[in-house]
Amino acid sequence: MALPFLPGNSFNKNLGKTKFHKSHHFDVVNEINLLAGAEKPGIGGERLPFQKDPPNHSVIPRGTGPALPTWVAFDKQVLCFDAYFQEGVRERRGEQFRVHRCKVYFYLEDDSIQVVEPRMKNSGIPQGSLIRRHRISRPSPNDDKFYTLEDFNIGNDITIYSRKFKIANCDEFTRNFMRKIGIKLRPPIEIPDDPHSEYRKAADQIMQPFRPYEKHDTMKQFLDHDGHVLRFYCLWDDRDTPFGDAHEMVLHYYLADDTAEVREVIPANSGRDAVPTFLHRGKLPKTVEPMRKPGEIADRTVLNVFGPTGHGGRYILDNLKTGAVEQDFYKDSDLTIGTCLNVYGRKFLICDCDEFTKEYYRKKYGITDFTPLRVREEILGVGQQGVQAPAKQPPPYNGFGGEEDSLNSSQALIPRPPKRDFVKFMGKDRLGLDGNVLRFLAKLDAPKSIDAERKFVISYFLADDTVVVFEPTVRNSGITGGKFLERGKVKKPNQEQFSTQPPKHYTESDFYVGARLEFNKHKFLIVDADDYAYNYMEQNCQKFPQSNIQSALSKVAQILQQIRPENIPSGGLIGIDDFQNFLRRISGGRLSVQEIITLSRYYQDRVYDQPEIDALVGLAQEQLKRAGFEDFTLIINQCLHHDRDRTGSLHPERLRMVFKAMRVPINDDVLRAVLSALSEAKGSQINYGTVVKLINWRTYQVQQMKPATMSYDDTWLGNQSTSQIETVNMSDLLQDLQR
């Protein structure tokens, strides 16, 4: 009997309770934080009267690995069970039920279930995915809970939407997984036979013919050799017949279907009709037979016919093929060099084959001798082994346009413009500061004194091998300057004008200091070049032998062996004029002017160029000032962190990485140029304190560098005195010669 709800008769529910916290708004479901919503508990975590217990999940023992959520740990891991269910049949007298075999998939990541029935041919029953993947609740009255892994075992009955599935077996992965988590599986049970399936199987066997037609499967041969064609060069000698001639033939044998095709090679101006195909593609018989009657050649023949004609007649197929007509066709094993083929009464002699055909016979049949027959060359006069066909002679220059224009006008009815070397043009075209233009200072090699003083700038464009000559304007000289020679290719002198051979033009290897050139009867002597041309020739010394430092050193070594030691400078720094005069005096003309300049540039004394450093530092300060960067102390602290030995200096590459890590707003090209200039002056290590002091635009002010103009300088008259070499280190030269 319950006590009345009166004061003194009720118990305190909070007695012994220790948790009085306000429930949280978020909950953890399947190790994922979700909003609690209507499932939010009351004070202290207790469930409210209208709330039910949350659905349970499969409990899987945690291993020794890292704690991962189930949707990560069991991703793409599915348990597969073999099951069946019975379906009653009430509308047929011959059967009472049907047995449906199906697969039950249990997904470990979220306890979802999927049921699939394998499809049967012509079953007439909707099959496939019976139940889509989702969490399935238990039957009532436990419909508030879902199926878990513990409910699956061999022999268990699982009711899903009023349909009872009986688990009969599982796959190997499922068996191993269940054993590892501690669930012992029962032995597999046998699935009962389906009477309807057995009936349909027996009916299908009755419908199968006792003597099925033979199948010639050529799909494998087609897939293996599709596009593989053997090519043979043949000779058909028809000179024995009246008005006959020798014909050059090409036989194509298609490995995909063992068919052959013959094409004739018709020479130019032979008077024959240009027939594209001599023999259409098809199987090539070895012997020519008369045309067969319709129905005489068939895959299967009728041995005997008896009974009435039409419905009710009987016939027997000839399994032994006693009446079959045998036809022999050429195969790939019959085609070898020296074989004479019968092509519908015409004798074709195989003389040679291509490389693919040789490789095919070498791998399949082991044939290694592919010596071509000389009969084809002797009769037809075609060159296969050493016999050169007559070269096509181009017509001479007609005087209209250039030589290339004249040649193109003879190759087509409508002349086309000559094609340029597009790959060379894209590789040698102007790109940024790299203009790919070699500039040389030259003067006229003329006996007149007034012309000998004239200076010219010769520009050679590497993109298209063209040359332009410009004469600078000199005041009060009486000579009008400007463009002396229009840009274009320049032919070398002493060539026949109207010749069938293509003319020879000046190339980049013909331009160097000391070279004598002749442009349209005007002789020039190159006396100087700009720094870009010197650097390009030294980097490409294989094209410019005069700029090869190793070749020049070997010549100097041979010359010094013939000179007394007291006549050789002892070493140290000597002036550039004394150094070049010394080499001219001892060489006696064996060293060219370009080689002497190459030695002077290689062994020049590199001096710290303060104006260049100030210009680069000014450019860096301008970038820092625009960005408002003033954290120079942080750069020093970061450099001290990398300077483990506290030497006060770092490698240029390490110092550049420090600047990049701190996001110092200096362009990478400018930073590299500053560090490279300082490293050449101070050695391989750079004092980072000096670098930070130089770029500090607050304490160290330098003159800003003016922006460089990218226009073409037509007034260049040789290297200025500020960029010329002043001294040469003779000691380094003597040390290299002693090695």
PDB file of N, CA and C in Angstrom, residues 2 36 108 126 293 302 368 412 522 549 704 708 735:
ATOM      1  N   ALA A   2       0.636   2.150  -0.919  1.00  0.00           N
ATOM      2  CA  ALA A   2       1.468   3.347  -1.031  1.00  0.00           C
ATOM      3  C   ALA A   2       1.044   4.376   0.005  1.00  0.00           C
ATOM      4  N   ALA A  36      22.739  18.331 -28.027  1.00  0.00           N
ATOM      5  CA  ALA A  36      21.856  17.386 -27.341  1.00  0.00           C
ATOM      6  C   ALA A  36      20.416  17.552 -27.792  1.00  0.00           C
ATOM      7  N   LEU A 108      30.721  -1.697 -39.678  1.00  0.00           N
ATOM      8  CA  LEU A 108      31.229  -1.519 -38.321  1.00  0.00           C
ATOM      9  C   LEU A 108      31.321  -0.059 -37.927  1.00  0.00           C
ATOM     10  N   PRO A 126      11.664  -8.957 -58.359  1.00  0.00           N
ATOM     11  CA  PRO A 126      12.542  -7.800 -58.055  1.00  0.00           C
ATOM     12  C   PRO A 126      13.663  -8.226 -57.110  1.00  0.00           C
ATOM     13  N   LYS A 293      30.038 -22.756-106.002  1.00  0.00           N
ATOM     14  CA  LYS A 293      28.608 -22.537-106.086  1.00  0.00           C
ATOM     15  C   LYS A 293      28.077 -22.030-104.755  1.00  0.00           C
ATOM     16  N   VAL A 302      25.103 -30.609 -94.003  1.00  0.00           N
ATOM     17  CA  VAL A 302      24.057 -31.584 -93.672  1.00  0.00           C
ATOM     18  C   VAL A 302      24.471 -32.942 -94.237  1.00  0.00           C
ATOM     19  N   THR A 368      66.919 -14.753 -87.475  1.00  0.00           N
ATOM     20  CA  THR A 368      67.884 -13.668 -87.299  1.00  0.00           C
ATOM     21  C   THR A 368      68.473 -13.168 -88.617  1.00  0.00           C
ATOM     22  N   ALA A 412      55.749  25.096-104.892  1.00  0.00           N
ATOM     23  CA  ALA A 412      54.292  25.140-104.870  1.00  0.00           C
ATOM     24  C   ALA A 412      53.808  26.134-105.905  1.00  0.00           C
ATOM     25  N   HIS A 522      81.623  45.998 -98.112  1.00  0.00           N
ATOM     26  CA  HIS A 522      82.195  46.853 -97.069  1.00  0.00           C
ATOM     27  C   HIS A 522      82.882  45.937 -96.046  1.00  0.00           C
ATOM     28  N   ILE A 549      88.959  29.476 -72.287  1.00  0.00           N
ATOM     29  CA  ILE A 549      90.086  29.799 -71.415  1.00  0.00           C
ATOM     30  C   ILE A 549      91.098  28.659 -71.353  1.00  0.00           C
ATOM     31  N   GLN A 704      69.347  57.022 -53.655  1.00  0.00           N
ATOM     32  CA  GLN A 704      68.489  56.040 -54.299  1.00  0.00           C
ATOM     33  C   GLN A 704      68.966  55.800 -55.730  1.00  0.00           C
ATOM     34  N   ALA A 708      66.540  51.918 -64.240  1.00  0.00           N
ATOM     35  CA  ALA A 708      67.256  51.697 -65.492  1.00  0.00           C
ATOM     36  C   ALA A 708      66.288  51.679 -66.654  1.00  0.00           C
ATOM     37  N   GLN A 735     100.241  30.393 -61.389  1.00  0.00           N
ATOM     38  CA  GLN A 735      99.878  29.201 -60.614  1.00  0.00           C
ATOM     39  C   GLN A 735      99.076  28.207 -61.448  1.00  0.00           C
TER      40      GLN A 735
END
